[in-house]
Amino acid sequence: MAAAFGERPIRAAEVVGALSLATDLGTGQPLEHALRTAVLAVRLGELAGATRQELSDTYYVALLHSAGCTSDGHEAAQLYGDDIVPRAAFALVDSGNAAEVLAFLRSNVGLGRGPELRAAMVEEAIAHGLPVAKQTLAMHCEVAQRIAGWLGFSAGTQAALEYGFERWDGLGFPGLVGGETIPLPTRLLHVARDISVFLTAAGPAEARAMVVRRAGGAYEPGLAELAAQNFDDMLGELDDTRMWAQALEVEPAPQVRMTGDTLDAAFTAIAAFTNLKSPWFRDHSTGVADLAEAAAWRMGLPADSVSLLRRAALAHDLGRAGVSNAIWEKPGSLAFGEWERVRLHAHFTERAFAQSPALADIGRLAGSHHERLDGSGYHRGARGPDLDTAARILAAADCYSAMREARPYRPALGVQEAELELQRDAHEGRLDPDAVDAVLAAAGHRVAKRPRELPAGLTPRELEVLLALVRGDSNQAIGDGLGISVKTAGHHVQHIYDKAGVRSRAAATLWAFEQDLVQSA
Ligand SMILES: [Fe+2]
């Protein structure tokens, strides 16, 4: 849906910055690694005399360089026993150095398997793993390119993302090109990304030595020399305590902004990134968004709230990137420690958007999707009064969608089963009954009008009398209309006044509106 008229544009750097925090989690890097990479890459680009357009492409290539990281989580978890830790280990490997690659495979392939199976898997990976690795990393790049396209970035940014794992010497992945065929933004990324990785893993001296060591191999010699010569300056003003702000400050002019449909498309890209995490989630985030949006319209939410809810629904599981597929795809019950990781995904979602004042509301709502009215949800254990209508709709839509999808530990629920489960959640006080009805109706279920408890102990007869009062009927007209004596009508009126705590017909009318009785009757 298009955004409400008058919506303020949001900087693309903030949207992509939030996504980059999820890719840091998904690649086992410390948060803000991609943001730091963007700062370093732009600084190196400036030293290298890159044009304004090249600097802009470099900036977004750096922020998006791991946007394909969820695309093989399933396969990576099968091979390594985990999809995140091995990514972090591989980030340190000089892929042109056979000894380093072999050491990586021996340390990471088949973790958690028995010794014989593990040895066979390592042997297989050494013998036949190269074409698979080439294919996999080419897929990462293609996904990142498509996401950049959905985000509306330039042809230069999209083209540069194709070469994220190539090397200057042509020995990268997929190993199709080398040298200056690799666009300058990607050559800058290669140096900056690895400096950031080594800063964390081994400190600045080793990071600098690594750049010198890999010059002419992974990196263009001239860029490596420039980085090594200006290493202290490049790092000099890096401030890890304000990396988000620093990364936003270095975006080359003109700053890219998003609003309306482009912002909706960006959140759809975030949903696609999330859906790719596991084959079990392939259409989950988009399905939740469609359902939540339809339910929100049904419940009469204003357009700007519906827009916020849709974006939050598209982003609600972004934090899943930070939890291993070995946990998401476990066929049995989760251990305590695994559950703790699962509970973190809602927190990760919320915090990915927390540093952007323009996006924090979306993050807060998105991060609330596992909360329950009775306090039994996570990650905050929030209760009813803390959960607004949008949060209640999101929770119901997420539950319904998840029930209708298969999971490794259960088949998909049928339509009737899912309805019964959702109704039970409402009946037992976990989900909001109105939100459940709206979600079920939006999903095509026939929903009976839910009997409503009247406020202040009003009886159904007194409600009829009250509505007649609201219409302006006299006691006589009320009696005639309901087939009761004028005296009985008068008693009803007095009871209504007592229960509502009012003394006049006009005040009773106002009370009826306050209690939302007029519309719902
Ligand atoms: Fe979730």
Short mmCIF file of C-alpha atoms and ligand atoms in Angstrom, two decimals:
data_model
loop_
_atom_site.label_atom_id
_atom_site.label_comp_id
_atom_site.label_asym_id
_atom_site.label_seq_id
_atom_site.Cartn_x
_atom_site.Cartn_y
_atom_site.Cartn_z
CA MET A 1 0.00 0.00 0.00
CA ALA A 2 1.16 3.55 -0.58
CA ALA A 3 1.98 5.61 2.47
CA ALA A 4 -0.37 8.20 3.85
CA PHE A 5 -0.16 11.61 2.23
CA GLY A 6 2.33 13.87 3.94
CA GLU A 7 4.58 11.09 5.19
CA ARG A 8 8.11 12.29 5.91
CA PRO A 9 10.83 10.77 3.72
CA ILE A 10 13.26 8.45 5.50
CA ARG A 11 16.92 8.16 4.59
CA ALA A 12 17.70 4.99 2.65
CA ALA A 13 20.90 4.75 4.70
CA GLU A 14 18.80 4.20 7.83
CA VAL A 15 16.67 1.48 6.21
CA VAL A 16 19.69 -0.30 4.75
CA GLY A 17 21.62 0.35 7.96
CA ALA A 18 18.93 -1.54 9.89
CA LEU A 19 19.11 -4.39 7.37
CA SER A 20 22.91 -4.39 7.66
CA LEU A 21 22.66 -5.00 11.42
CA ALA A 22 20.70 -8.16 10.62
CA THR A 23 23.34 -9.23 8.09
CA ASP A 24 26.01 -8.70 10.77
CA LEU A 25 24.06 -11.08 13.00
CA GLY A 26 23.64 -13.53 10.14
CA THR A 27 27.34 -13.57 9.31
CA GLY A 28 28.58 -13.78 12.89
CA GLN A 29 30.17 -10.35 12.78
CA PRO A 30 29.86 -7.82 15.60
CA LEU A 31 26.97 -5.41 15.15
CA GLU A 32 27.86 -2.41 13.01
CA HIS A 33 30.53 -4.29 11.03
CA ALA A 34 28.80 -3.39 7.76
CA LEU A 35 28.39 0.22 8.90
CA ARG A 36 32.11 0.39 9.75
CA THR A 37 32.91 -1.21 6.40
CA ALA A 38 30.91 1.54 4.67
CA VAL A 39 32.87 4.26 6.48
CA LEU A 40 36.22 2.64 5.66
CA ALA A 41 35.29 1.95 2.03
CA VAL A 42 34.20 5.54 1.41
CA ARG A 43 37.36 6.88 3.06
CA LEU A 44 39.53 4.63 0.92
CA GLY A 45 37.50 5.62 -2.15
CA GLU A 46 38.15 9.28 -1.42
CA LEU A 47 41.89 8.58 -1.11
CA ALA A 48 41.73 6.73 -4.44
CA GLY A 49 40.02 9.66 -6.16
CA ALA A 50 36.73 7.87 -6.84
CA THR A 51 33.98 9.89 -8.47
CA ARG A 52 30.92 11.00 -6.51
CA GLN A 53 28.80 8.27 -8.15
CA GLU A 54 31.45 5.63 -7.41
CA LEU A 55 31.55 6.75 -3.78
CA SER A 56 27.77 6.54 -3.52
CA ASP A 57 27.81 3.04 -5.04
CA THR A 58 30.67 2.05 -2.74
CA TYR A 59 28.71 3.19 0.30
CA TYR A 60 25.61 1.13 -0.53
CA VAL A 61 27.62 -1.86 -1.77
CA ALA A 62 29.35 -1.89 1.62
CA LEU A 63 26.08 -1.72 3.54
CA LEU A 64 24.50 -4.42 1.38
CA HIS A 65 27.51 -6.68 0.89
CA SER A 66 26.03 -9.49 3.00
CA ALA A 67 22.39 -9.05 1.97
CA GLY A 68 22.52 -12.53 0.44
CA CYS A 69 23.66 -14.18 3.66
CA THR A 70 20.33 -15.85 4.45
CA SER A 71 20.09 -17.55 1.05
CA ASP A 72 21.92 -20.76 1.99
CA GLY A 73 21.33 -20.95 5.74
CA HIS A 74 19.61 -24.30 5.33
CA GLU A 75 22.43 -25.88 3.32
CA ALA A 76 25.16 -24.33 5.48
CA ALA A 77 23.59 -25.73 8.65
CA GLN A 78 23.49 -29.18 7.02
CA LEU A 79 27.16 -28.99 6.08
CA TYR A 80 28.64 -27.28 9.13
CA GLY A 81 26.04 -27.95 11.83
CA ASP A 82 25.53 -24.20 12.05
CA ASP A 83 25.21 -21.46 9.44
CA ILE A 84 26.53 -18.44 11.35
CA VAL A 85 29.75 -19.41 13.15
CA PRO A 86 31.40 -20.85 9.98
CA ARG A 87 30.62 -17.64 8.08
CA ALA A 88 32.56 -15.66 10.66
CA ALA A 89 35.43 -18.16 10.44
CA PHE A 90 35.48 -18.03 6.64
CA ALA A 91 35.59 -14.22 6.68
CA LEU A 92 39.15 -14.48 8.05
CA VAL A 93 40.31 -16.96 5.41
CA ASP A 94 42.48 -15.91 2.48
CA SER A 95 40.59 -17.92 -0.13
CA GLY A 96 43.61 -17.83 -2.45
CA ASN A 97 45.64 -19.72 0.16
CA ALA A 98 44.93 -23.47 -0.14
CA ALA A 99 46.32 -24.24 3.32
CA GLU A 100 43.97 -21.73 4.96
CA VAL A 101 40.98 -23.08 3.03
CA LEU A 102 41.80 -26.66 4.00
CA ALA A 103 42.23 -25.69 7.65
CA PHE A 104 38.85 -23.96 7.53
CA LEU A 105 37.13 -27.04 6.10
CA ARG A 106 38.75 -29.38 8.63
CA SER A 107 37.69 -27.18 11.53
CA ASN A 108 34.16 -26.44 10.42
CA VAL A 109 32.64 -29.14 8.22
CA GLY A 110 30.47 -31.73 9.97
CA LEU A 111 30.55 -30.22 13.46
CA GLY A 112 28.33 -32.18 15.82
CA ARG A 113 28.49 -35.38 13.74
CA GLY A 114 30.17 -38.62 14.75
CA PRO A 115 33.90 -38.88 13.94
CA GLU A 116 33.50 -41.23 10.97
CA LEU A 117 30.74 -39.30 9.29
CA ARG A 118 32.55 -36.07 9.98
CA ALA A 119 35.76 -37.35 8.40
CA ALA A 120 33.80 -38.46 5.33
CA MET A 121 32.09 -35.06 5.06
CA VAL A 122 35.42 -33.23 5.31
CA GLU A 123 36.90 -35.49 2.63
CA GLU A 124 33.90 -34.90 0.37
CA ALA A 125 34.10 -31.13 0.88
CA ILE A 126 37.81 -31.09 0.05
CA ALA A 127 37.30 -33.23 -3.07
CA HIS A 128 34.12 -31.71 -4.46
CA GLY A 129 33.29 -28.59 -2.44
CA LEU A 130 34.77 -25.97 -4.75
CA PRO A 131 31.99 -25.92 -7.40
CA VAL A 132 29.40 -25.87 -4.62
CA ALA A 133 31.14 -22.95 -2.92
CA LYS A 134 31.32 -21.07 -6.21
CA GLN A 135 27.63 -21.64 -6.84
CA THR A 136 26.67 -20.69 -3.29
CA LEU A 137 28.61 -17.44 -3.19
CA ALA A 138 27.38 -16.50 -6.68
CA MET A 139 23.88 -17.01 -5.27
CA HIS A 140 24.66 -14.72 -2.30
CA CYS A 141 25.69 -12.03 -4.75
CA GLU A 142 22.66 -12.47 -6.98
CA VAL A 143 20.32 -12.17 -3.98
CA ALA A 144 22.12 -9.04 -2.80
CA GLN A 145 21.77 -7.59 -6.30
CA ARG A 146 18.04 -8.28 -6.40
CA ILE A 147 17.53 -6.77 -2.97
CA ALA A 148 19.46 -3.67 -4.10
CA GLY A 149 17.14 -3.51 -7.11
CA TRP A 150 14.03 -3.68 -4.92
CA LEU A 151 15.51 -0.95 -2.78
CA GLY A 152 15.81 1.19 -5.90
CA PHE A 153 19.58 1.59 -5.90
CA SER A 154 21.58 2.57 -8.97
CA ALA A 155 22.62 0.21 -11.75
CA GLY A 156 26.20 0.75 -10.55
CA THR A 157 25.40 -0.44 -7.03
CA GLN A 158 23.55 -3.47 -8.35
CA ALA A 159 26.31 -4.37 -10.82
CA ALA A 160 29.04 -4.04 -8.21
CA LEU A 161 27.31 -6.44 -5.82
CA GLU A 162 27.83 -9.25 -8.33
CA TYR A 163 31.53 -9.40 -7.45
CA GLY A 164 31.40 -9.47 -3.65
CA PHE A 165 33.53 -12.61 -3.39
CA GLU A 166 35.77 -12.17 -6.43
CA ARG A 167 39.45 -11.32 -6.05
CA TRP A 168 41.95 -9.18 -7.93
CA ASP A 169 43.93 -12.30 -8.93
CA GLY A 170 40.83 -14.01 -10.37
CA LEU A 171 40.88 -16.78 -7.76
CA GLY A 172 37.75 -15.69 -5.92
CA PHE A 173 34.19 -16.96 -6.05
CA PRO A 174 32.80 -17.75 -8.53
CA GLY A 175 36.19 -16.88 -10.00
CA LEU A 176 34.94 -15.61 -13.35
CA VAL A 177 36.75 -12.28 -13.38
CA GLY A 178 39.63 -10.40 -11.80
CA GLY A 179 41.56 -7.14 -12.07
CA GLU A 180 39.80 -4.01 -13.19
CA THR A 181 36.84 -5.99 -14.54
CA ILE A 182 35.75 -5.92 -10.90
CA PRO A 183 34.10 -2.51 -10.46
CA LEU A 184 35.94 -0.02 -8.24
CA PRO A 185 33.21 0.03 -5.52
CA THR A 186 33.66 -3.73 -5.06
CA ARG A 187 37.46 -3.50 -5.04
CA LEU A 188 37.14 -0.87 -2.30
CA LEU A 189 34.67 -3.11 -0.45
CA HIS A 190 37.08 -6.05 -0.45
CA VAL A 191 39.78 -4.08 1.33
CA ALA A 192 37.45 -2.24 3.73
CA ARG A 193 35.39 -5.32 4.64
CA ASP A 194 38.44 -7.36 5.54
CA ILE A 195 40.03 -4.52 7.52
CA SER A 196 36.83 -4.35 9.59
CA VAL A 197 36.81 -8.13 10.10
CA PHE A 198 40.47 -8.19 11.16
CA LEU A 199 40.11 -5.14 13.41
CA THR A 200 37.70 -7.19 15.48
CA ALA A 201 39.53 -10.50 15.26
CA ALA A 202 43.14 -9.43 15.61
CA GLY A 203 43.47 -5.66 16.10
CA PRO A 204 44.78 -2.86 13.87
CA ALA A 205 48.40 -4.04 13.48
CA GLU A 206 47.32 -7.43 12.11
CA ALA A 207 44.60 -5.79 9.99
CA ARG A 208 47.24 -3.61 8.34
CA ALA A 209 49.65 -6.55 7.91
CA MET A 210 46.82 -8.56 6.32
CA VAL A 211 46.21 -5.82 3.74
CA VAL A 212 49.89 -5.76 2.83
CA ARG A 213 50.05 -9.57 2.70
CA ARG A 214 47.04 -9.89 0.39
CA ALA A 215 47.98 -7.04 -2.01
CA GLY A 216 47.87 -8.31 -5.56
CA GLY A 217 46.03 -11.43 -4.44
CA ALA A 218 42.65 -10.55 -2.96
CA TYR A 219 43.13 -6.80 -3.46
CA GLU A 220 44.14 -4.39 -6.18
CA PRO A 221 47.78 -3.60 -5.33
CA GLY A 222 47.31 0.17 -5.62
CA LEU A 223 44.32 0.21 -3.26
CA ALA A 224 46.07 -2.08 -0.78
CA GLU A 225 49.11 0.20 -0.80
CA LEU A 226 46.93 3.28 -0.35
CA ALA A 227 45.16 1.64 2.60
CA ALA A 228 48.43 0.50 4.20
CA GLN A 229 50.08 3.90 3.80
CA ASN A 230 47.08 5.78 5.18
CA PHE A 231 46.02 3.14 7.67
CA ASP A 232 46.18 5.32 10.77
CA ASP A 233 44.27 8.13 9.05
CA MET A 234 41.59 5.73 7.81
CA LEU A 235 41.09 4.43 11.31
CA GLY A 236 41.95 7.64 13.11
CA GLU A 237 38.50 9.05 13.51
CA LEU A 238 36.63 5.76 13.68
CA ASP A 239 34.44 5.90 16.74
CA ASP A 240 32.84 2.58 17.63
CA THR A 241 30.64 4.30 20.22
CA ARG A 242 28.83 6.30 17.54
CA MET A 243 29.22 4.09 14.49
CA TRP A 244 25.58 4.42 13.38
CA ALA A 245 25.81 8.22 13.36
CA GLN A 246 29.24 8.15 11.76
CA ALA A 247 28.07 5.85 8.97
CA LEU A 248 25.08 8.11 8.29
CA GLU A 249 27.36 11.14 8.18
CA VAL A 250 29.64 9.68 5.51
CA GLU A 251 26.90 8.93 2.98
CA PRO A 252 28.14 10.65 -0.18
CA ALA A 253 25.88 13.43 -1.44
CA PRO A 254 23.15 13.52 -2.53
CA GLN A 255 21.56 11.51 0.27
CA VAL A 256 19.05 8.93 -0.93
CA ARG A 257 15.60 9.13 0.65
CA MET A 258 12.58 6.84 0.61
CA THR A 259 8.89 7.44 1.07
CA GLY A 260 5.55 5.87 0.22
CA ASP A 261 5.82 3.08 -2.31
CA THR A 262 9.64 3.03 -2.28
CA LEU A 263 9.61 2.55 1.48
CA ASP A 264 6.99 -0.19 1.16
CA ALA A 265 9.20 -1.86 -1.46
CA ALA A 266 12.18 -1.59 0.90
CA PHE A 267 10.27 -3.37 3.64
CA THR A 268 9.19 -6.01 1.14
CA ALA A 269 12.90 -6.53 0.42
CA ILE A 270 13.51 -6.94 4.15
CA ALA A 271 10.72 -9.54 4.22
CA ALA A 272 12.30 -11.37 1.28
CA PHE A 273 15.67 -11.41 3.08
CA THR A 274 13.92 -12.87 6.13
CA ASN A 275 11.86 -15.42 4.18
CA LEU A 276 15.04 -16.77 2.57
CA LYS A 277 16.47 -17.78 5.95
CA SER A 278 14.82 -21.18 5.77
CA PRO A 279 12.62 -23.07 3.29
CA TRP A 280 10.12 -23.34 6.17
CA PHE A 281 9.64 -19.57 6.18
CA ARG A 282 9.49 -18.93 2.43
CA ASP A 283 6.32 -16.84 2.40
CA HIS A 284 5.82 -16.20 6.10
CA SER A 285 6.66 -12.50 6.48
CA THR A 286 4.79 -11.41 3.37
CA GLY A 287 1.82 -13.58 4.35
CA VAL A 288 1.68 -12.04 7.82
CA ALA A 289 1.84 -8.55 6.32
CA ASP A 290 -1.06 -9.20 3.91
CA LEU A 291 -3.20 -10.66 6.67
CA ALA A 292 -2.37 -7.99 9.23
CA GLU A 293 -3.07 -5.21 6.75
CA ALA A 294 -6.45 -6.65 5.76
CA ALA A 295 -7.39 -7.17 9.42
CA ALA A 296 -6.34 -3.62 10.27
CA TRP A 297 -8.57 -2.12 7.58
CA ARG A 298 -11.39 -4.33 8.86
CA MET A 299 -10.93 -3.00 12.39
CA GLY A 300 -11.01 0.59 11.16
CA LEU A 301 -7.43 1.60 11.89
CA PRO A 302 -6.44 4.90 10.25
CA ALA A 303 -4.33 4.76 7.09
CA ASP A 304 -1.05 5.79 8.75
CA SER A 305 -1.45 3.08 11.39
CA VAL A 306 -2.18 0.48 8.70
CA SER A 307 0.94 1.58 6.82
CA LEU A 308 3.07 1.29 9.99
CA LEU A 309 1.58 -2.12 10.76
CA ARG A 310 2.24 -3.47 7.27
CA ARG A 311 5.88 -2.42 7.38
CA ALA A 312 6.30 -3.83 10.88
CA ALA A 313 4.72 -7.09 9.74
CA LEU A 314 7.11 -7.30 6.78
CA ALA A 315 10.04 -6.79 9.15
CA HIS A 316 8.77 -8.73 12.17
CA ASP A 317 11.10 -11.72 11.85
CA LEU A 318 14.19 -9.85 10.61
CA GLY A 319 15.98 -10.92 13.81
CA ARG A 320 15.69 -14.55 12.72
CA ALA A 321 18.89 -13.93 10.75
CA GLY A 322 20.76 -13.90 14.06
CA VAL A 323 19.68 -17.39 15.11
CA SER A 324 21.13 -20.54 13.58
CA ASN A 325 19.13 -22.62 11.12
CA ALA A 326 20.19 -25.59 13.24
CA ILE A 327 17.69 -24.23 15.79
CA TRP A 328 14.96 -23.06 13.40
CA GLU A 329 15.04 -26.35 11.55
CA LYS A 330 15.36 -28.70 14.52
CA PRO A 331 12.75 -31.43 14.08
CA GLY A 332 12.20 -31.94 17.82
CA SER A 333 11.69 -29.95 20.99
CA LEU A 334 14.11 -27.16 21.79
CA ALA A 335 16.46 -27.21 24.76
CA PHE A 336 16.44 -24.28 27.18
CA GLY A 337 19.46 -22.65 25.57
CA GLU A 338 17.97 -23.02 22.11
CA TRP A 339 14.74 -21.44 23.30
CA GLU A 340 16.68 -18.51 24.70
CA ARG A 341 18.19 -17.94 21.24
CA VAL A 342 14.72 -18.13 19.65
CA ARG A 343 13.38 -15.58 22.12
CA LEU A 344 16.18 -13.23 21.10
CA HIS A 345 14.96 -12.95 17.51
CA ALA A 346 12.16 -10.56 18.47
CA HIS A 347 14.66 -8.48 20.43
CA PHE A 348 17.06 -8.43 17.47
CA THR A 349 14.24 -7.26 15.20
CA GLU A 350 13.36 -4.39 17.51
CA ARG A 351 16.96 -3.32 18.04
CA ALA A 352 17.83 -3.34 14.32
CA PHE A 353 15.60 -0.28 13.97
CA ALA A 354 16.24 1.24 17.39
CA GLN A 355 18.98 3.67 16.39
CA SER A 356 16.86 5.38 13.77
CA PRO A 357 14.30 7.78 15.24
CA ALA A 358 12.39 7.51 11.95
CA LEU A 359 12.14 3.70 12.15
CA ALA A 360 12.08 2.99 15.89
CA ASP A 361 8.25 2.83 16.01
CA ILE A 362 8.22 0.18 13.29
CA GLY A 363 10.89 -1.78 15.18
CA ARG A 364 9.02 -1.59 18.49
CA LEU A 365 5.80 -2.86 16.90
CA ALA A 366 7.63 -5.53 14.87
CA GLY A 367 9.51 -6.70 17.97
CA SER A 368 6.24 -7.20 19.87
CA HIS A 369 4.86 -9.94 17.63
CA HIS A 370 5.38 -12.75 20.16
CA GLU A 371 3.94 -10.80 23.11
CA ARG A 372 0.69 -12.12 24.59
CA LEU A 373 -2.03 -10.26 26.51
CA ASP A 374 -1.56 -12.44 29.61
CA GLY A 375 2.18 -11.75 29.78
CA SER A 376 3.16 -15.24 28.62
CA GLY A 377 4.89 -14.03 25.43
CA TYR A 378 8.37 -12.70 24.68
CA HIS A 379 10.76 -10.90 24.54
CA ARG A 380 9.49 -8.42 27.11
CA GLY A 381 6.65 -10.43 28.62
CA ALA A 382 4.43 -7.38 27.99
CA ARG A 383 0.78 -7.47 29.08
CA GLY A 384 -2.51 -6.29 27.62
CA PRO A 385 -2.37 -2.59 28.49
CA ASP A 386 1.07 -2.32 26.83
CA LEU A 387 -0.12 -3.83 23.57
CA ASP A 388 -2.06 -1.55 21.25
CA THR A 389 -4.48 -2.65 18.54
CA ALA A 390 -1.76 -2.90 15.90
CA ALA A 391 0.36 -5.14 18.15
CA ARG A 392 -2.67 -7.34 18.85
CA ILE A 393 -3.42 -7.70 15.14
CA LEU A 394 0.22 -8.47 14.35
CA ALA A 395 0.35 -11.19 17.02
CA ALA A 396 -2.87 -12.81 15.75
CA ALA A 397 -1.76 -12.60 12.09
CA ASP A 398 1.65 -14.10 12.92
CA CYS A 399 0.02 -16.96 14.87
CA TYR A 400 -2.48 -17.75 12.15
CA SER A 401 0.10 -17.64 9.34
CA ALA A 402 2.54 -19.81 11.28
CA MET A 403 -0.17 -22.38 12.03
CA ARG A 404 -1.06 -22.64 8.36
CA GLU A 405 2.60 -23.25 7.45
CA ALA A 406 4.45 -26.51 8.05
CA ARG A 407 7.30 -26.49 10.54
CA PRO A 408 10.07 -29.08 10.99
CA TYR A 409 8.39 -30.36 14.16
CA ARG A 410 4.75 -30.43 12.91
CA PRO A 411 2.70 -30.40 9.71
CA ALA A 412 0.69 -27.35 8.66
CA LEU A 413 -2.63 -27.02 10.47
CA GLY A 414 -5.80 -27.24 8.39
CA VAL A 415 -8.12 -24.27 8.06
CA GLN A 416 -10.52 -25.44 10.77
CA GLU A 417 -7.76 -26.53 13.13
CA ALA A 418 -6.04 -23.17 12.83
CA GLU A 419 -9.31 -21.33 13.50
CA LEU A 420 -9.95 -23.42 16.61
CA GLU A 421 -6.42 -22.86 17.89
CA LEU A 422 -6.65 -19.13 17.35
CA GLN A 423 -10.06 -18.96 19.02
CA ARG A 424 -8.62 -20.89 21.96
CA ASP A 425 -5.81 -18.36 22.27
CA ALA A 426 -8.44 -15.62 22.37
CA HIS A 427 -10.66 -17.47 24.83
CA GLU A 428 -7.78 -18.19 27.20
CA GLY A 429 -6.63 -14.58 27.19
CA ARG A 430 -3.47 -14.72 25.10
CA LEU A 431 -4.74 -13.05 21.93
CA ASP A 432 -7.21 -10.22 21.53
CA PRO A 433 -10.66 -11.59 20.50
CA ASP A 434 -11.40 -8.69 18.13
CA ALA A 435 -8.00 -9.00 16.46
CA VAL A 436 -8.50 -12.75 16.13
CA ASP A 437 -11.91 -12.20 14.52
CA ALA A 438 -10.49 -9.63 12.11
CA VAL A 439 -7.59 -11.90 11.14
CA LEU A 440 -9.86 -14.89 10.66
CA ALA A 441 -12.28 -12.83 8.57
CA ALA A 442 -9.37 -11.48 6.52
CA ALA A 443 -8.24 -15.08 5.96
CA GLY A 444 -11.66 -15.96 4.58
CA HIS A 445 -13.27 -17.55 7.65
CA ARG A 446 -16.90 -16.88 8.53
CA VAL A 447 -16.78 -15.14 11.87
CA ALA A 448 -19.87 -14.96 14.05
CA LYS A 449 -20.48 -11.68 15.81
CA ARG A 450 -18.94 -12.08 19.23
CA PRO A 451 -21.43 -11.49 22.10
CA ARG A 452 -20.25 -8.44 23.89
CA GLU A 453 -20.29 -7.80 27.60
CA LEU A 454 -22.06 -4.52 28.27
CA PRO A 455 -20.34 -1.90 30.41
CA ALA A 456 -21.37 -0.96 33.96
CA GLY A 457 -23.59 -4.03 34.25
CA LEU A 458 -26.07 -2.68 31.70
CA THR A 459 -28.71 -5.25 30.75
CA PRO A 460 -29.63 -5.84 27.09
CA ARG A 461 -33.02 -4.19 27.77
CA GLU A 462 -31.31 -1.15 29.30
CA LEU A 463 -29.09 -0.94 26.21
CA GLU A 464 -32.24 -0.73 24.07
CA VAL A 465 -33.59 2.01 26.30
CA LEU A 466 -30.25 3.85 26.22
CA LEU A 467 -30.14 3.77 22.42
CA ALA A 468 -33.67 5.14 22.32
CA LEU A 469 -32.54 7.90 24.70
CA VAL A 470 -29.63 8.67 22.38
CA ARG A 471 -32.13 9.01 19.52
CA GLY A 472 -33.99 11.58 21.65
CA ASP A 473 -37.09 9.50 22.44
CA SER A 474 -39.23 10.54 25.42
CA ASN A 475 -40.08 8.01 28.14
CA GLN A 476 -43.48 7.67 26.50
CA ALA A 477 -41.92 6.97 23.07
CA ILE A 478 -39.47 4.53 24.62
CA GLY A 479 -42.34 2.67 26.31
CA ASP A 480 -44.35 2.59 23.10
CA GLY A 481 -41.39 1.45 21.05
CA LEU A 482 -40.48 -1.39 23.41
CA GLY A 483 -44.04 -2.36 24.36
CA ILE A 484 -43.61 -1.46 28.01
CA SER A 485 -45.37 1.06 30.24
CA VAL A 486 -44.08 4.59 30.53
CA LYS A 487 -43.44 3.94 34.23
CA THR A 488 -41.24 0.90 33.49
CA ALA A 489 -39.41 2.92 30.84
CA GLY A 490 -38.78 5.59 33.48
CA HIS A 491 -37.34 2.98 35.87
CA HIS A 492 -35.00 1.73 33.16
CA VAL A 493 -33.86 5.28 32.47
CA GLN A 494 -33.11 5.88 36.15
CA HIS A 495 -31.16 2.57 36.37
CA ILE A 496 -29.13 3.60 33.35
CA TYR A 497 -28.34 6.97 34.94
CA ASP A 498 -27.24 5.23 38.15
CA LYS A 499 -25.06 2.70 36.40
CA ALA A 500 -23.46 5.29 34.11
CA GLY A 501 -23.03 7.79 36.93
CA VAL A 502 -24.90 10.57 35.09
CA ARG A 503 -27.80 12.81 35.91
CA SER A 504 -29.22 13.81 32.53
CA ARG A 505 -30.25 12.48 29.15
CA ALA A 506 -27.47 14.42 27.38
CA ALA A 507 -24.80 13.06 29.73
CA ALA A 508 -26.17 9.53 29.21
CA THR A 509 -25.86 10.10 25.45
CA LEU A 510 -22.23 11.18 25.82
CA TRP A 511 -21.54 8.15 28.02
CA ALA A 512 -23.06 5.87 25.38
CA PHE A 513 -20.66 7.31 22.79
CA GLU A 514 -17.70 7.03 25.18
CA GLN A 515 -18.49 3.36 25.73
CA ASP A 516 -18.70 2.80 21.99
CA LEU A 517 -22.25 1.51 22.40
CA VAL A 518 -23.86 3.50 19.66
CA GLN A 519 -21.79 2.13 16.79
CA SER A 520 -21.68 -1.46 17.96
CA ALA A 521 -25.34 -1.87 18.83
FE FE B 1 8.82 -14.52 15.13
#
